Amino acid sequence: MEMGSVFQQLGIALGLGLLVGLQREHSAAKVAGVRTFPLITILGAVSALLAQQFGGWIIATGLLSLTAVIVIGNLAALKEEPTDPGVTTEVAMLLMFGVGAYLVVGRPEVAIATGAGVAVLLQFKGQLHGIANKLGDNDLTAIMQFALVSLVILPVLPNRTYGPYDVLNPYQVWLMVVLIVGISLGGYVVYKFFGQQSGMLLGGILGGVISSTATTVSYSRRTSKEQAISGLAGIVIMIASAVVFARVLLEIFLVTPSFFFVACGPILILFGVAGLLSTWLWFRARNEMIEMSPPENPTELKSAIFFGLLYALVLFAVAAAKDRFGDRGLYVVAGLSGLTDVDAITLSTSQLVNSGRLDGSDGWRLIVVALTSNMIFKAATVAVLGHRVLLRKIAPLYGAALLVAGLLLIVWR
């Protein structure tokens, strides 16, 4: 190994050790501080350098020696002050030894990111404890269910296609479930901290992230009992409906980035129109507050399985309609699937475009048809469940958005 490379690795080890050591010194850690941590990280790097010449037992010996030093130091501290010292600093010491060793034997950028991450994690102790204390049993259950969906179920699914049209891949189907559940869980967590007594803007944004259809149903029902909040409910519903366009663009970008640049033009125009209409409503009552309706847990296994089946059904239906009926069949599928859920048709269309089974110009049109179908369904929901005052506020705005969508389908090339 070149001399310059060795000194570079030792210098990085020193810097990472100082970073973590400064944080521990600031926190008044008794076991190790600004001098000890750099020594530990350099020890890890030197052990890895020696291991290249004498074998991996050098690293194991260094780690065991560090463990012994930690134990002896804690025993001495307990004799002087018999209190519970905690183990955070001790674990950080062992981890930083590993970071120093990995700088030499692995990828330096990974070691650097890990060392910096340790310092950040240690620094934000108070904020992390505050978040943990605010989480209730239901919130923790939601997070653990997401771990089940993403870290337990997803890795064991076969990553190959089955069935007619060769489009049903269990791993890819469940990966889309993880994506949608993850987006909804993010909105759910933000709601738990900010949304319960949020303003209309945040309430509408969170409603669109979690589920614009559920938001429309919830606020429509509230207006049937409380006519006075019809104006506020209309603003929340319109903002949530506008956020759907941004959510769709995000899903397209995550699944098929190349398709994103084809679809972003018309969908961005619709987002802009819906955003302007929402802004007009919001400025009329921007200082008023409204309590956001509690959202359902988005990580329920039943809901995840239902969305997975829906996504697989839409994916298969689009492929079958394309094969048997041509483009006309595709639009029927898009219109029907978009009535209650836009995510399934968006993700399935993006996957088919990504695999070359569907042209991008047809793909964005299918998604826009699904979006218009979803707006019609939400307008019908307001008409059936909400107060007529809410319908009078919402209907012209949805009508304007539907008109623009129709023009885009005809004019945009």
Tab-separated table of C-alpha atoms in Angstrom:
chain	number	residue	atom	x	y	z
A	1	MET	CA	0.000	0.000	0.000
A	2	GLU	CA	1.309	3.461	-0.890
A	3	MET	CA	2.491	5.711	1.931
A	4	GLY	CA	0.107	8.513	0.937
A	5	SER	CA	-2.890	6.185	1.082
A	6	VAL	CA	-1.905	4.968	4.549
A	7	PHE	CA	-1.615	8.494	5.931
A	8	GLN	CA	-4.924	9.422	4.312
A	9	GLN	CA	-6.670	6.516	6.059
A	10	LEU	CA	-5.084	7.396	9.394
A	11	GLY	CA	-6.053	11.048	8.937
A	12	ILE	CA	-9.676	10.167	8.229
A	13	ALA	CA	-9.694	7.848	11.253
A	14	LEU	CA	-8.340	10.686	13.385
A	15	GLY	CA	-10.983	13.116	12.077
A	16	LEU	CA	-13.891	10.741	12.657
A	17	GLY	CA	-12.629	9.927	16.141
A	18	LEU	CA	-12.333	13.619	16.973
A	19	LEU	CA	-15.878	14.241	15.700
A	20	VAL	CA	-17.402	11.598	17.961
A	21	GLY	CA	-15.030	12.456	20.806
A	22	LEU	CA	-16.038	16.111	20.754
A	23	GLN	CA	-19.673	15.118	21.052
A	24	ARG	CA	-18.975	12.768	23.970
A	25	GLU	CA	-16.820	15.380	25.692
A	26	HIS	CA	-19.616	17.924	25.324
A	27	SER	CA	-22.038	15.404	26.842
A	28	ALA	CA	-19.635	14.902	29.788
A	29	ALA	CA	-19.162	11.184	29.135
A	30	LYS	CA	-17.015	9.641	31.867
A	31	VAL	CA	-15.558	6.686	29.973
A	32	ALA	CA	-14.123	8.362	26.850
A	33	GLY	CA	-13.917	11.815	25.328
A	34	VAL	CA	-12.123	14.010	22.833
A	35	ARG	CA	-8.746	12.235	23.208
A	36	THR	CA	-9.859	8.643	23.684
A	37	PHE	CA	-12.112	8.309	20.643
A	38	PRO	CA	-9.452	9.379	18.097
A	39	LEU	CA	-7.081	6.841	19.675
A	40	ILE	CA	-9.718	4.120	19.385
A	41	THR	CA	-10.433	4.865	15.721
A	42	ILE	CA	-6.730	4.988	14.873
A	43	LEU	CA	-6.254	1.704	16.786
A	44	GLY	CA	-8.877	0.131	14.522
A	45	ALA	CA	-7.140	1.447	11.395
A	46	VAL	CA	-3.663	0.325	12.541
A	47	SER	CA	-5.028	-3.109	13.470
A	48	ALA	CA	-6.467	-3.472	9.952
A	49	LEU	CA	-3.160	-2.376	8.411
A	50	LEU	CA	-1.275	-4.958	10.490
A	51	ALA	CA	-3.887	-7.608	9.629
A	52	GLN	CA	-2.999	-7.282	5.954
A	53	GLN	CA	0.487	-8.502	6.843
A	54	PHE	CA	-0.106	-10.859	9.772
A	55	GLY	CA	-3.736	-11.983	9.481
A	56	GLY	CA	-7.204	-11.092	10.754
A	57	TRP	CA	-6.447	-12.209	14.312
A	58	ILE	CA	-4.820	-8.808	14.843
A	59	ILE	CA	-8.205	-7.052	14.477
A	60	ALA	CA	-9.880	-9.564	16.801
A	61	THR	CA	-7.132	-9.056	19.385
A	62	GLY	CA	-7.503	-5.283	19.179
A	63	LEU	CA	-11.277	-5.514	19.662
A	64	LEU	CA	-10.925	-7.869	22.641
A	65	SER	CA	-8.287	-5.617	24.182
A	66	LEU	CA	-10.558	-2.585	23.812
A	67	THR	CA	-13.417	-4.529	25.407
A	68	ALA	CA	-11.192	-5.412	28.351
A	69	VAL	CA	-10.162	-1.766	28.777
A	70	ILE	CA	-13.842	-0.710	28.776
A	71	VAL	CA	-14.735	-3.333	31.404
A	72	ILE	CA	-11.806	-2.381	33.650
A	73	GLY	CA	-12.603	1.330	33.313
A	74	ASN	CA	-16.245	0.797	34.239
A	75	LEU	CA	-15.366	-1.386	37.229
A	76	ALA	CA	-13.095	1.332	38.543
A	77	ALA	CA	-15.788	3.974	37.998
A	78	LEU	CA	-18.400	1.875	39.799
A	79	LYS	CA	-16.188	1.572	42.854
A	80	GLU	CA	-15.925	5.345	43.113
A	81	GLU	CA	-19.587	6.109	42.253
A	82	PRO	CA	-21.994	3.126	42.272
A	83	THR	CA	-24.488	4.427	39.699
A	84	ASP	CA	-25.773	3.071	36.400
A	85	PRO	CA	-23.343	4.518	33.836
A	86	GLY	CA	-25.254	3.414	30.729
A	87	VAL	CA	-23.649	1.724	27.745
A	88	THR	CA	-24.037	4.276	24.926
A	89	THR	CA	-20.445	5.504	25.087
A	90	GLU	CA	-19.085	1.965	25.407
A	91	VAL	CA	-20.982	0.780	22.337
A	92	ALA	CA	-19.820	3.867	20.444
A	93	MET	CA	-16.214	3.007	21.351
A	94	LEU	CA	-16.521	-0.501	19.944
A	95	LEU	CA	-18.269	0.780	16.829
A	96	MET	CA	-15.641	3.440	16.161
A	97	PHE	CA	-12.926	0.790	16.419
A	98	GLY	CA	-14.787	-1.072	13.681
A	99	VAL	CA	-15.092	2.127	11.633
A	100	GLY	CA	-11.329	2.637	11.830
A	101	ALA	CA	-10.705	-0.935	10.693
A	102	TYR	CA	-13.243	-0.702	7.859
A	103	LEU	CA	-11.519	2.432	6.553
A	104	VAL	CA	-8.620	0.170	5.577
A	105	VAL	CA	-10.317	-3.073	4.514
A	106	GLY	CA	-13.597	-1.728	3.077
A	107	ARG	CA	-15.033	1.278	1.295
A	108	PRO	CA	-13.863	4.564	2.846
A	109	GLU	CA	-17.075	6.423	2.005
A	110	VAL	CA	-19.104	3.844	3.961
A	111	ALA	CA	-16.810	4.194	6.970
A	112	ILE	CA	-16.995	7.993	6.807
A	113	ALA	CA	-20.795	7.967	6.568
A	114	THR	CA	-21.009	5.522	9.496
A	115	GLY	CA	-18.676	7.557	11.709
A	116	ALA	CA	-20.488	10.806	10.964
A	117	GLY	CA	-23.819	9.045	11.534
A	118	VAL	CA	-22.659	7.901	14.982
A	119	ALA	CA	-21.835	11.510	15.939
A	120	VAL	CA	-25.222	12.755	14.693
A	121	LEU	CA	-27.086	9.960	16.488
A	122	LEU	CA	-25.331	10.731	19.752
A	123	GLN	CA	-25.918	14.476	19.418
A	124	PHE	CA	-29.683	14.194	18.879
A	125	LYS	CA	-30.321	12.112	21.989
A	126	GLY	CA	-32.868	14.563	23.421
A	127	GLN	CA	-34.835	14.917	20.204
A	128	LEU	CA	-34.937	11.146	19.648
A	129	HIS	CA	-36.123	10.531	23.209
A	130	GLY	CA	-38.779	13.210	22.704
A	131	ILE	CA	-40.047	11.501	19.550
A	132	ALA	CA	-40.094	8.106	21.262
A	133	ASN	CA	-42.047	9.522	24.197
A	134	LYS	CA	-44.667	11.057	21.895
A	135	LEU	CA	-45.337	7.776	20.106
A	136	GLY	CA	-48.284	5.823	21.437
A	137	ASP	CA	-48.879	2.093	21.226
A	138	ASN	CA	-50.762	2.428	17.944
A	139	ASP	CA	-47.978	4.510	16.413
A	140	LEU	CA	-45.300	2.009	17.416
A	141	THR	CA	-47.483	-0.783	16.061
A	142	ALA	CA	-47.671	1.064	12.730
A	143	ILE	CA	-43.881	1.340	12.555
A	144	MET	CA	-43.393	-2.337	13.425
A	145	GLN	CA	-45.990	-3.372	10.860
A	146	PHE	CA	-44.089	-1.401	8.236
A	147	ALA	CA	-40.945	-3.275	9.294
A	148	LEU	CA	-42.884	-6.529	8.791
A	149	VAL	CA	-44.068	-5.430	5.349
A	150	SER	CA	-40.683	-4.168	4.153
A	151	LEU	CA	-37.995	-6.130	6.010
A	152	VAL	CA	-39.622	-9.520	6.653
A	153	ILE	CA	-42.066	-10.226	3.816
A	154	LEU	CA	-40.357	-8.453	0.886
A	155	PRO	CA	-36.938	-10.241	0.995
A	156	VAL	CA	-38.450	-13.763	0.916
A	157	LEU	CA	-40.676	-13.232	-2.138
A	158	PRO	CA	-39.497	-14.698	-5.477
A	159	ASN	CA	-38.180	-12.128	-7.930
A	160	ARG	CA	-39.518	-13.618	-11.171
A	161	THR	CA	-42.632	-13.296	-13.300
A	162	TYR	CA	-45.572	-15.711	-13.357
A	163	GLY	CA	-48.828	-16.202	-15.227
A	164	PRO	CA	-50.214	-14.987	-18.548
A	165	TYR	CA	-48.613	-11.916	-20.157
A	166	ASP	CA	-45.555	-12.485	-17.939
A	167	VAL	CA	-46.188	-9.360	-15.827
A	168	LEU	CA	-46.906	-10.649	-12.297
A	169	ASN	CA	-43.696	-10.591	-10.261
A	170	PRO	CA	-44.381	-11.193	-6.508
A	171	TYR	CA	-41.294	-9.252	-5.423
A	172	GLN	CA	-42.083	-6.271	-7.670
A	173	VAL	CA	-45.742	-6.280	-6.621
A	174	TRP	CA	-44.872	-6.220	-2.920
A	175	LEU	CA	-42.154	-3.619	-3.528
A	176	MET	CA	-44.899	-1.301	-4.776
A	177	VAL	CA	-46.856	-2.087	-1.612
A	178	VAL	CA	-43.817	-1.072	0.473
A	179	LEU	CA	-43.507	2.161	-1.528
A	180	ILE	CA	-47.136	3.202	-1.035
A	181	VAL	CA	-47.278	2.132	2.611
A	182	GLY	CA	-44.019	4.013	3.251
A	183	ILE	CA	-45.349	7.241	1.731
A	184	SER	CA	-48.599	6.968	3.692
A	185	LEU	CA	-46.743	6.121	6.903
A	186	GLY	CA	-44.632	9.244	6.488
A	187	GLY	CA	-47.767	11.365	6.332
A	188	TYR	CA	-49.255	9.476	9.275
A	189	VAL	CA	-46.189	10.129	11.451
A	190	VAL	CA	-46.175	13.826	10.555
A	191	TYR	CA	-49.875	13.988	11.442
A	192	LYS	CA	-49.188	12.493	14.871
A	193	PHE	CA	-46.801	15.336	15.675
A	194	PHE	CA	-48.325	18.303	13.846
A	195	GLY	CA	-51.676	17.472	12.308
A	196	GLN	CA	-54.175	17.070	15.113
A	197	GLN	CA	-54.676	20.830	15.494
A	198	SER	CA	-53.119	21.839	12.181
A	199	GLY	CA	-54.067	24.654	9.895
A	200	MET	CA	-55.913	23.955	6.686
A	201	LEU	CA	-52.733	23.939	4.591
A	202	LEU	CA	-50.968	21.240	6.602
A	203	GLY	CA	-54.208	19.326	7.072
A	204	GLY	CA	-54.806	19.209	3.318
A	205	ILE	CA	-51.211	18.257	2.537
A	206	LEU	CA	-51.245	15.420	5.053
A	207	GLY	CA	-54.633	14.301	3.775
A	208	GLY	CA	-53.257	14.084	0.238
A	209	VAL	CA	-50.165	12.184	1.361
A	210	ILE	CA	-52.079	9.675	3.478
A	211	SER	CA	-55.228	9.300	1.312
A	212	SER	CA	-57.131	12.024	-0.500
A	213	THR	CA	-60.153	9.764	-0.964
A	214	ALA	CA	-60.340	8.969	2.757
A	215	THR	CA	-59.909	12.683	3.514
A	216	THR	CA	-62.798	13.566	1.202
A	217	VAL	CA	-65.068	10.956	2.772
A	218	SER	CA	-64.187	12.044	6.312
A	219	TYR	CA	-64.689	15.780	5.829
A	220	SER	CA	-67.826	15.311	3.747
A	221	ARG	CA	-69.406	13.370	6.596
A	222	ARG	CA	-68.400	16.077	9.062
A	223	THR	CA	-70.135	18.787	7.035
A	224	SER	CA	-73.395	16.820	7.058
A	225	LYS	CA	-73.406	17.346	10.848
A	226	GLU	CA	-71.581	20.702	10.992
A	227	GLN	CA	-72.631	22.917	8.088
A	228	ALA	CA	-70.490	25.768	9.440
A	229	ILE	CA	-67.223	24.021	8.572
A	230	SER	CA	-68.177	23.437	4.920
A	231	GLY	CA	-65.859	26.192	3.728
A	232	LEU	CA	-62.906	24.897	5.714
A	233	ALA	CA	-63.618	21.303	4.706
A	234	GLY	CA	-63.720	22.342	1.043
A	235	ILE	CA	-60.250	23.884	1.332
A	236	VAL	CA	-58.790	20.762	2.966
A	237	ILE	CA	-60.353	18.528	0.301
A	238	MET	CA	-59.056	20.702	-2.544
A	239	ILE	CA	-55.520	20.860	-1.119
A	240	ALA	CA	-55.546	17.083	-0.623
A	241	SER	CA	-56.722	16.638	-4.221
A	242	ALA	CA	-53.892	18.886	-5.463
A	243	VAL	CA	-51.301	16.934	-3.469
A	244	VAL	CA	-52.417	13.761	-5.272
A	245	PHE	CA	-50.801	15.070	-8.486
A	246	ALA	CA	-47.490	15.639	-6.688
A	247	ARG	CA	-47.759	12.187	-5.105
A	248	VAL	CA	-48.344	10.597	-8.513
A	249	LEU	CA	-45.272	12.345	-9.947
A	250	LEU	CA	-43.181	11.103	-7.020
A	251	GLU	CA	-44.356	7.530	-7.584
A	252	ILE	CA	-43.548	7.729	-11.299
A	253	PHE	CA	-40.085	9.121	-10.595
A	254	LEU	CA	-39.291	6.418	-8.033
A	255	VAL	CA	-40.427	3.576	-10.295
A	256	THR	CA	-39.411	4.783	-13.779
A	257	PRO	CA	-37.347	8.006	-13.871
A	258	SER	CA	-37.289	8.093	-17.679
A	259	PHE	CA	-41.096	8.000	-17.803
A	260	PHE	CA	-41.218	10.867	-15.316
A	261	PHE	CA	-39.864	13.316	-17.901
A	262	VAL	CA	-42.558	12.229	-20.362
A	263	ALA	CA	-45.432	12.457	-17.869
A	264	CYS	CA	-44.385	15.463	-15.798
A	265	GLY	CA	-45.585	18.134	-18.263
A	266	PRO	CA	-49.349	17.460	-18.310
A	267	ILE	CA	-49.482	16.268	-14.701
A	268	LEU	CA	-47.590	19.352	-13.521
A	269	ILE	CA	-50.134	21.528	-15.339
A	270	LEU	CA	-52.956	19.744	-13.525
A	271	PHE	CA	-51.076	20.129	-10.258
A	272	GLY	CA	-50.675	23.841	-10.955
A	273	VAL	CA	-54.376	24.287	-11.747
A	274	ALA	CA	-55.462	22.395	-8.635
A	275	GLY	CA	-52.885	24.304	-6.594
A	276	LEU	CA	-54.145	27.680	-7.830
A	277	LEU	CA	-57.752	26.761	-7.078
A	278	SER	CA	-56.744	25.559	-3.603
A	279	THR	CA	-54.709	28.712	-3.002
A	280	TRP	CA	-57.670	30.896	-3.957
A	281	LEU	CA	-59.844	29.101	-1.405
A	282	TRP	CA	-57.137	29.089	1.237
A	283	PHE	CA	-56.490	32.836	1.078
A	284	ARG	CA	-60.156	33.455	1.802
A	285	ALA	CA	-59.874	31.744	5.200
A	286	ARG	CA	-56.146	31.234	5.794
A	287	ASN	CA	-56.214	32.302	9.450
A	288	GLU	CA	-58.835	29.792	10.513
A	289	MET	CA	-57.939	26.465	12.075
A	290	ILE	CA	-59.522	23.070	11.653
A	291	GLU	CA	-58.969	19.838	13.499
A	292	MET	CA	-57.819	17.137	11.112
A	293	SER	CA	-59.774	13.900	11.196
A	294	PRO	CA	-57.646	11.056	12.626
A	295	PRO	CA	-56.299	8.895	9.763
A	296	GLU	CA	-56.378	5.117	9.851
A	297	ASN	CA	-53.165	3.172	10.374
A	298	PRO	CA	-51.705	2.881	6.814
A	299	THR	CA	-49.547	-0.158	7.660
A	300	GLU	CA	-52.319	-2.620	8.533
A	301	LEU	CA	-51.426	-5.962	6.949
A	302	LYS	CA	-54.955	-6.379	5.564
A	303	SER	CA	-54.722	-3.000	3.810
A	304	ALA	CA	-51.262	-3.843	2.447
A	305	ILE	CA	-52.439	-7.189	1.093
A	306	PHE	CA	-55.528	-5.566	-0.420
A	307	PHE	CA	-53.422	-2.953	-2.200
A	308	GLY	CA	-51.019	-5.653	-3.404
A	309	LEU	CA	-53.905	-7.637	-4.882
A	310	LEU	CA	-55.391	-4.483	-6.404
A	311	TYR	CA	-52.051	-3.501	-7.931
A	312	ALA	CA	-51.525	-7.013	-9.354
A	313	LEU	CA	-55.084	-7.022	-10.741
A	314	VAL	CA	-54.635	-3.636	-12.407
A	315	LEU	CA	-51.232	-4.634	-13.788
A	316	PHE	CA	-52.699	-7.803	-15.280
A	317	ALA	CA	-55.824	-6.000	-16.540
A	318	VAL	CA	-53.771	-3.331	-18.322
A	319	ALA	CA	-51.594	-5.957	-20.002
A	320	ALA	CA	-54.659	-8.030	-20.990
A	321	ALA	CA	-56.593	-5.001	-22.279
A	322	LYS	CA	-53.593	-3.882	-24.314
A	323	ASP	CA	-53.324	-7.320	-25.886
A	324	ARG	CA	-57.022	-7.952	-26.597
A	325	PHE	CA	-58.643	-4.568	-27.104
A	326	GLY	CA	-55.807	-2.174	-27.885
A	327	ASP	CA	-55.679	1.361	-26.496
A	328	ARG	CA	-59.442	1.660	-25.917
A	329	GLY	CA	-59.381	-1.183	-23.429
A	330	LEU	CA	-56.564	0.520	-21.520
A	331	TYR	CA	-58.619	3.651	-20.907
A	332	VAL	CA	-61.541	1.635	-19.558
A	333	VAL	CA	-59.239	-0.090	-17.078
A	334	ALA	CA	-57.661	3.225	-16.078
A	335	GLY	CA	-61.040	4.876	-15.554
A	336	LEU	CA	-62.391	2.044	-13.417
A	337	SER	CA	-59.245	1.542	-11.326
A	338	GLY	CA	-58.859	5.274	-10.707
A	339	LEU	CA	-62.293	5.627	-9.100
A	340	THR	CA	-61.074	4.865	-5.593
A	341	ASP	CA	-57.290	4.490	-5.943
A	342	VAL	CA	-54.845	6.242	-8.278
A	343	ASP	CA	-51.706	4.581	-6.899
A	344	ALA	CA	-52.317	1.136	-8.400
A	345	ILE	CA	-52.807	2.345	-11.988
A	346	THR	CA	-49.916	4.819	-11.641
A	347	LEU	CA	-47.472	2.165	-10.460
A	348	SER	CA	-48.653	-0.526	-12.881
A	349	THR	CA	-48.477	1.877	-15.825
A	350	SER	CA	-44.999	2.997	-14.807
A	351	GLN	CA	-43.849	-0.629	-14.564
A	352	LEU	CA	-45.230	-1.452	-18.012
A	353	VAL	CA	-43.552	1.616	-19.517
A	354	ASN	CA	-40.312	0.627	-17.789
A	355	SER	CA	-40.466	-2.872	-19.280
A	356	GLY	CA	-41.220	-1.549	-22.771
A	357	ARG	CA	-44.729	-3.040	-22.907
A	358	LEU	CA	-46.384	0.382	-23.040
A	359	ASP	CA	-45.464	3.612	-24.770
A	360	GLY	CA	-44.816	6.601	-22.499
A	361	SER	CA	-47.282	8.843	-24.374
A	362	ASP	CA	-50.032	6.291	-23.728
A	363	GLY	CA	-48.858	5.854	-20.149
A	364	TRP	CA	-49.361	9.442	-19.016
A	365	ARG	CA	-52.773	9.542	-20.667
A	366	LEU	CA	-53.863	6.473	-18.713
A	367	ILE	CA	-52.748	8.122	-15.481
A	368	VAL	CA	-54.556	11.374	-16.313
A	369	VAL	CA	-57.730	9.389	-17.099
A	370	ALA	CA	-57.400	7.694	-13.706
A	371	LEU	CA	-56.902	11.075	-12.029
A	372	THR	CA	-60.013	12.511	-13.665
A	373	SER	CA	-61.958	9.398	-12.692
A	374	ASN	CA	-60.785	9.855	-9.111
A	375	MET	CA	-61.912	13.497	-9.077
A	376	ILE	CA	-65.346	12.483	-10.363
A	377	PHE	CA	-65.598	9.855	-7.623
A	378	LYS	CA	-64.643	12.386	-4.934
A	379	ALA	CA	-67.176	14.892	-6.283
A	380	ALA	CA	-69.824	12.172	-6.099
A	381	THR	CA	-68.714	11.414	-2.538
A	382	VAL	CA	-69.210	15.058	-1.577
A	383	ALA	CA	-72.642	15.041	-3.215
A	384	VAL	CA	-73.763	11.903	-1.371
A	385	LEU	CA	-72.138	12.343	2.045
A	386	GLY	CA	-71.569	16.082	2.415
A	387	HIS	CA	-73.700	19.162	2.902
A	388	ARG	CA	-74.952	20.920	-0.229
A	389	VAL	CA	-72.927	24.008	0.748
A	390	LEU	CA	-69.748	21.943	0.440
A	391	LEU	CA	-70.892	20.622	-2.940
A	392	ARG	CA	-71.485	24.159	-4.204
A	393	LYS	CA	-67.944	25.093	-3.271
A	394	ILE	CA	-66.266	21.964	-4.625
A	395	ALA	CA	-68.201	21.232	-7.826
A	396	PRO	CA	-67.062	24.311	-9.866
A	397	LEU	CA	-63.433	23.755	-8.876
A	398	TYR	CA	-63.462	20.083	-9.771
A	399	GLY	CA	-65.253	21.024	-12.992
A	400	ALA	CA	-62.462	23.446	-13.930
A	401	ALA	CA	-59.787	20.821	-13.210
A	402	LEU	CA	-61.666	18.193	-15.240
A	403	LEU	CA	-61.964	20.612	-18.150
A	404	VAL	CA	-58.212	21.215	-18.156
A	405	ALA	CA	-57.567	17.461	-17.956
A	406	GLY	CA	-59.826	16.852	-20.945
A	407	LEU	CA	-58.062	19.549	-22.986
A	408	LEU	CA	-54.683	18.049	-22.149
A	409	LEU	CA	-55.804	14.604	-23.305
A	410	ILE	CA	-56.884	16.106	-26.632
A	411	VAL	CA	-54.188	18.714	-27.258
A	412	TRP	CA	-50.985	17.528	-25.552
A	413	ARG	CA	-48.622	15.533	-27.715
